Amino acid sequence: MLESLSDLNNTLKNYGLRLIVAKGTEPHNVFANLFNIFDVDLVTWESDTEPYAKVRDQKVRDECQKKKIKVESPVSHTLLDPEELFARNQYQIPKTYQSLVGLINGIPKPVDTFDGFDAKNLALPDEMLDISKTEFSKDKAFVEIYE
């Protein structure tokens, strides 16, 4: 795994970026600490429908809202958004395959695969890259920059 992280960091360096790994007991506290170090204007993560994840993600959204940080959480591990399907059926589970197909009709098809990434405009200022092993006291979070 460490080799994979190192490889990812080396790939990111080609785009002027760095891999930063943060650790802590509560994700929303870790993010709150990172927001005090970095000038963050967008936070993204993969949408998750599990109950524990919805609670966790809402806490992170709340931290972002406090700092007026934009959040994007796209559906990406399912072809369609389960929450959207559920809402379209008045929050009732479809009881037949035909009723499920009826729900799916009219929903745009999933996005095609992503062909490339251009991060030239996302390069971080050098002063942000000097924070290796910054300690936080609130929940013992730390940040490491892999070299």
PDB file of C-alpha atoms in Angstrom:
ATOM      1  CA  MET A   1       0.000   0.000   0.000  1.00  0.00           C
ATOM      2  CA  LEU A   2       2.816   2.419   0.805  1.00  0.00           C
ATOM      3  CA  GLU A   3       4.262   1.809  -2.663  1.00  0.00           C
ATOM      4  CA  SER A   4       0.870   2.637  -4.183  1.00  0.00           C
ATOM      5  CA  LEU A   5       0.641   5.880  -2.188  1.00  0.00           C
ATOM      6  CA  SER A   6       4.177   6.794  -3.188  1.00  0.00           C
ATOM      7  CA  ASP A   7       3.368   6.073  -6.833  1.00  0.00           C
ATOM      8  CA  LEU A   8       0.199   8.177  -6.611  1.00  0.00           C
ATOM      9  CA  ASN A   9       2.162  11.059  -5.092  1.00  0.00           C
ATOM     10  CA  ASN A  10       4.774  10.843  -7.866  1.00  0.00           C
ATOM     11  CA  THR A  11       2.008  10.929 -10.474  1.00  0.00           C
ATOM     12  CA  LEU A  12       0.403  13.943  -8.790  1.00  0.00           C
ATOM     13  CA  LYS A  13       3.764  15.747  -8.791  1.00  0.00           C
ATOM     14  CA  ASN A  14       3.631  15.686 -12.598  1.00  0.00           C
ATOM     15  CA  TYR A  15       0.606  17.983 -12.268  1.00  0.00           C
ATOM     16  CA  GLY A  16       2.144  20.206  -9.609  1.00  0.00           C
ATOM     17  CA  LEU A  17       0.162  18.513  -6.817  1.00  0.00           C
ATOM     18  CA  ARG A  18       0.992  16.507  -3.694  1.00  0.00           C
ATOM     19  CA  LEU A  19      -0.656  13.641  -1.833  1.00  0.00           C
ATOM     20  CA  ILE A  20      -1.656  14.626   1.685  1.00  0.00           C
ATOM     21  CA  VAL A  21      -2.847  11.928   4.085  1.00  0.00           C
ATOM     22  CA  ALA A  22      -4.702  13.086   7.196  1.00  0.00           C
ATOM     23  CA  LYS A  23      -5.570  10.826  10.107  1.00  0.00           C
ATOM     24  CA  GLY A  24      -7.916  11.279  13.036  1.00  0.00           C
ATOM     25  CA  THR A  25     -10.788   9.768  14.979  1.00  0.00           C
ATOM     26  CA  GLU A  26     -13.576  11.971  13.588  1.00  0.00           C
ATOM     27  CA  PRO A  27     -13.429  13.013   9.919  1.00  0.00           C
ATOM     28  CA  HIS A  28     -15.260  16.297  10.498  1.00  0.00           C
ATOM     29  CA  ASN A  29     -12.653  17.305  13.117  1.00  0.00           C
ATOM     30  CA  VAL A  30      -9.807  16.338  10.789  1.00  0.00           C
ATOM     31  CA  PHE A  31     -11.307  18.464   8.025  1.00  0.00           C
ATOM     32  CA  ALA A  32     -11.875  21.381  10.404  1.00  0.00           C
ATOM     33  CA  ASN A  33      -8.169  21.267  11.303  1.00  0.00           C
ATOM     34  CA  LEU A  34      -7.109  21.047   7.663  1.00  0.00           C
ATOM     35  CA  PHE A  35      -9.329  24.022   6.810  1.00  0.00           C
ATOM     36  CA  ASN A  36      -7.266  26.062   9.289  1.00  0.00           C
ATOM     37  CA  ILE A  37      -4.054  25.195   7.415  1.00  0.00           C
ATOM     38  CA  PHE A  38      -5.139  25.201   3.781  1.00  0.00           C
ATOM     39  CA  ASP A  39      -7.141  27.721   1.793  1.00  0.00           C
ATOM     40  CA  VAL A  40      -9.837  25.225   0.800  1.00  0.00           C
ATOM     41  CA  ASP A  41     -12.686  26.187  -1.516  1.00  0.00           C
ATOM     42  CA  LEU A  42     -13.912  22.732  -2.619  1.00  0.00           C
ATOM     43  CA  VAL A  43     -14.173  19.342  -0.894  1.00  0.00           C
ATOM     44  CA  THR A  44     -15.243  16.233  -2.793  1.00  0.00           C
ATOM     45  CA  TRP A  45     -15.918  12.631  -1.872  1.00  0.00           C
ATOM     46  CA  GLU A  46     -17.820   9.685  -3.257  1.00  0.00           C
ATOM     47  CA  SER A  47     -21.465   9.605  -2.180  1.00  0.00           C
ATOM     48  CA  ASP A  48     -22.318   6.733   0.154  1.00  0.00           C
ATOM     49  CA  THR A  49     -25.803   5.489   1.053  1.00  0.00           C
ATOM     50  CA  GLU A  50     -24.939   3.559   4.214  1.00  0.00           C
ATOM     51  CA  PRO A  51     -26.570   5.081   7.333  1.00  0.00           C
ATOM     52  CA  TYR A  52     -23.277   5.548   9.238  1.00  0.00           C
ATOM     53  CA  ALA A  53     -21.739   7.244   6.174  1.00  0.00           C
ATOM     54  CA  LYS A  54     -24.667   9.607   5.743  1.00  0.00           C
ATOM     55  CA  VAL A  55     -24.229  10.807   9.339  1.00  0.00           C
ATOM     56  CA  ARG A  56     -20.445  11.125   8.897  1.00  0.00           C
ATOM     57  CA  ASP A  57     -20.800  12.965   5.596  1.00  0.00           C
ATOM     58  CA  GLN A  58     -23.366  15.394   7.003  1.00  0.00           C
ATOM     59  CA  LYS A  59     -20.941  16.329   9.799  1.00  0.00           C
ATOM     60  CA  VAL A  60     -18.254  17.049   7.199  1.00  0.00           C
ATOM     61  CA  ARG A  61     -20.780  19.064   5.130  1.00  0.00           C
ATOM     62  CA  ASP A  62     -21.595  21.095   8.253  1.00  0.00           C
ATOM     63  CA  GLU A  63     -17.896  21.884   8.788  1.00  0.00           C
ATOM     64  CA  CYS A  64     -17.626  22.931   5.153  1.00  0.00           C
ATOM     65  CA  GLN A  65     -20.704  25.128   5.423  1.00  0.00           C
ATOM     66  CA  LYS A  66     -19.206  26.926   8.461  1.00  0.00           C
ATOM     67  CA  LYS A  67     -16.229  27.916   6.296  1.00  0.00           C
ATOM     68  CA  LYS A  68     -18.329  28.526   3.154  1.00  0.00           C
ATOM     69  CA  ILE A  69     -16.556  25.676   1.355  1.00  0.00           C
ATOM     70  CA  LYS A  70     -18.290  24.091  -1.622  1.00  0.00           C
ATOM     71  CA  VAL A  71     -19.039  20.348  -1.372  1.00  0.00           C
ATOM     72  CA  GLU A  72     -19.448  17.933  -4.268  1.00  0.00           C
ATOM     73  CA  SER A  73     -20.355  14.338  -3.522  1.00  0.00           C
ATOM     74  CA  PRO A  74     -21.206  12.545  -6.748  1.00  0.00           C
ATOM     75  CA  VAL A  75     -22.723   9.108  -7.031  1.00  0.00           C
ATOM     76  CA  SER A  76     -19.988   6.962  -8.503  1.00  0.00           C
ATOM     77  CA  HIS A  77     -20.098   3.432  -7.138  1.00  0.00           C
ATOM     78  CA  THR A  78     -23.596   2.803  -8.466  1.00  0.00           C
ATOM     79  CA  LEU A  79     -24.849   3.537 -11.969  1.00  0.00           C
ATOM     80  CA  LEU A  80     -27.816   5.516 -10.692  1.00  0.00           C
ATOM     81  CA  ASP A  81     -28.435   7.522  -7.531  1.00  0.00           C
ATOM     82  CA  PRO A  82     -30.350   5.243  -5.115  1.00  0.00           C
ATOM     83  CA  GLU A  83     -31.696   8.280  -3.233  1.00  0.00           C
ATOM     84  CA  GLU A  84     -33.128   9.742  -6.446  1.00  0.00           C
ATOM     85  CA  LEU A  85     -34.816   6.461  -7.339  1.00  0.00           C
ATOM     86  CA  PHE A  86     -36.234   6.140  -3.838  1.00  0.00           C
ATOM     87  CA  ALA A  87     -37.604   9.703  -3.929  1.00  0.00           C
ATOM     88  CA  ARG A  88     -39.129   9.194  -7.385  1.00  0.00           C
ATOM     89  CA  ASN A  89     -41.153   6.315  -5.922  1.00  0.00           C
ATOM     90  CA  GLN A  90     -42.465   8.356  -2.952  1.00  0.00           C
ATOM     91  CA  TYR A  91     -39.896   6.635  -0.721  1.00  0.00           C
ATOM     92  CA  GLN A  92     -41.359   3.198  -1.348  1.00  0.00           C
ATOM     93  CA  ILE A  93     -39.262   0.224  -2.425  1.00  0.00           C
ATOM     94  CA  PRO A  94     -40.286  -1.050  -5.890  1.00  0.00           C
ATOM     95  CA  LYS A  95     -41.956  -4.427  -5.485  1.00  0.00           C
ATOM     96  CA  THR A  96     -41.501  -5.674  -9.055  1.00  0.00           C
ATOM     97  CA  TYR A  97     -38.862  -5.484 -11.740  1.00  0.00           C
ATOM     98  CA  GLN A  98     -41.308  -3.628 -14.008  1.00  0.00           C
ATOM     99  CA  SER A  99     -41.896  -0.938 -11.391  1.00  0.00           C
ATOM    100  CA  LEU A 100     -38.119  -0.513 -11.043  1.00  0.00           C
ATOM    101  CA  VAL A 101     -37.769  -0.180 -14.826  1.00  0.00           C
ATOM    102  CA  GLY A 102     -40.541   2.424 -14.773  1.00  0.00           C
ATOM    103  CA  LEU A 103     -38.609   4.433 -12.185  1.00  0.00           C
ATOM    104  CA  ILE A 104     -35.429   4.310 -14.256  1.00  0.00           C
ATOM    105  CA  ASN A 105     -37.143   5.567 -17.416  1.00  0.00           C
ATOM    106  CA  GLY A 106     -36.560   9.282 -17.772  1.00  0.00           C
ATOM    107  CA  ILE A 107     -33.410   9.378 -15.661  1.00  0.00           C
ATOM    108  CA  PRO A 108     -30.372  10.455 -17.687  1.00  0.00           C
ATOM    109  CA  LYS A 109     -27.915   7.684 -18.491  1.00  0.00           C
ATOM    110  CA  PRO A 110     -24.761   7.517 -16.377  1.00  0.00           C
ATOM    111  CA  VAL A 111     -21.843   9.696 -17.469  1.00  0.00           C
ATOM    112  CA  ASP A 112     -19.315   8.122 -19.839  1.00  0.00           C
ATOM    113  CA  THR A 113     -15.843   7.284 -18.557  1.00  0.00           C
ATOM    114  CA  PHE A 114     -13.454  10.138 -17.886  1.00  0.00           C
ATOM    115  CA  ASP A 115     -10.779  10.477 -20.574  1.00  0.00           C
ATOM    116  CA  GLY A 116      -8.254  12.754 -18.929  1.00  0.00           C
ATOM    117  CA  PHE A 117      -7.349  15.172 -16.186  1.00  0.00           C
ATOM    118  CA  ASP A 118      -5.695  18.547 -16.548  1.00  0.00           C
ATOM    119  CA  ALA A 119      -4.526  19.869 -13.193  1.00  0.00           C
ATOM    120  CA  LYS A 120      -2.259  22.655 -14.448  1.00  0.00           C
ATOM    121  CA  ASN A 121      -4.451  25.264 -12.759  1.00  0.00           C
ATOM    122  CA  LEU A 122      -4.569  23.336  -9.473  1.00  0.00           C
ATOM    123  CA  ALA A 123      -0.911  23.643  -8.430  1.00  0.00           C
ATOM    124  CA  LEU A 124      -0.480  24.420  -4.734  1.00  0.00           C
ATOM    125  CA  PRO A 125       1.642  27.350  -3.534  1.00  0.00           C
ATOM    126  CA  ASP A 126       5.049  26.250  -2.196  1.00  0.00           C
ATOM    127  CA  GLU A 127       4.303  27.450   1.341  1.00  0.00           C
ATOM    128  CA  MET A 128       1.546  24.837   1.610  1.00  0.00           C
ATOM    129  CA  LEU A 129       4.023  22.062   0.913  1.00  0.00           C
ATOM    130  CA  ASP A 130       6.142  22.699   4.025  1.00  0.00           C
ATOM    131  CA  ILE A 131       3.749  21.272   6.599  1.00  0.00           C
ATOM    132  CA  SER A 132       5.009  17.705   6.912  1.00  0.00           C
ATOM    133  CA  LYS A 133       3.857  16.157  10.182  1.00  0.00           C
ATOM    134  CA  THR A 134       1.858  19.074  11.538  1.00  0.00           C
ATOM    135  CA  GLU A 135       0.315  17.913  14.835  1.00  0.00           C
ATOM    136  CA  PHE A 136      -3.181  18.831  15.986  1.00  0.00           C
ATOM    137  CA  SER A 137      -4.343  18.498  19.556  1.00  0.00           C
ATOM    138  CA  LYS A 138      -8.133  18.224  19.208  1.00  0.00           C
ATOM    139  CA  ASP A 139      -8.289  14.639  17.971  1.00  0.00           C
ATOM    140  CA  LYS A 140      -4.633  13.844  17.382  1.00  0.00           C
ATOM    141  CA  ALA A 141      -4.903  14.376  13.644  1.00  0.00           C
ATOM    142  CA  PHE A 142      -1.759  14.762  11.627  1.00  0.00           C
ATOM    143  CA  VAL A 143      -0.854  15.500   8.072  1.00  0.00           C
ATOM    144  CA  GLU A 144       1.943  13.808   6.182  1.00  0.00           C
ATOM    145  CA  ILE A 145       3.236  14.704   2.786  1.00  0.00           C
ATOM    146  CA  TYR A 146       4.724  11.670   1.121  1.00  0.00           C
ATOM    147  CA  GLU A 147       8.024  12.362  -0.651  1.00  0.00           C
TER     148      GLU A 147
END
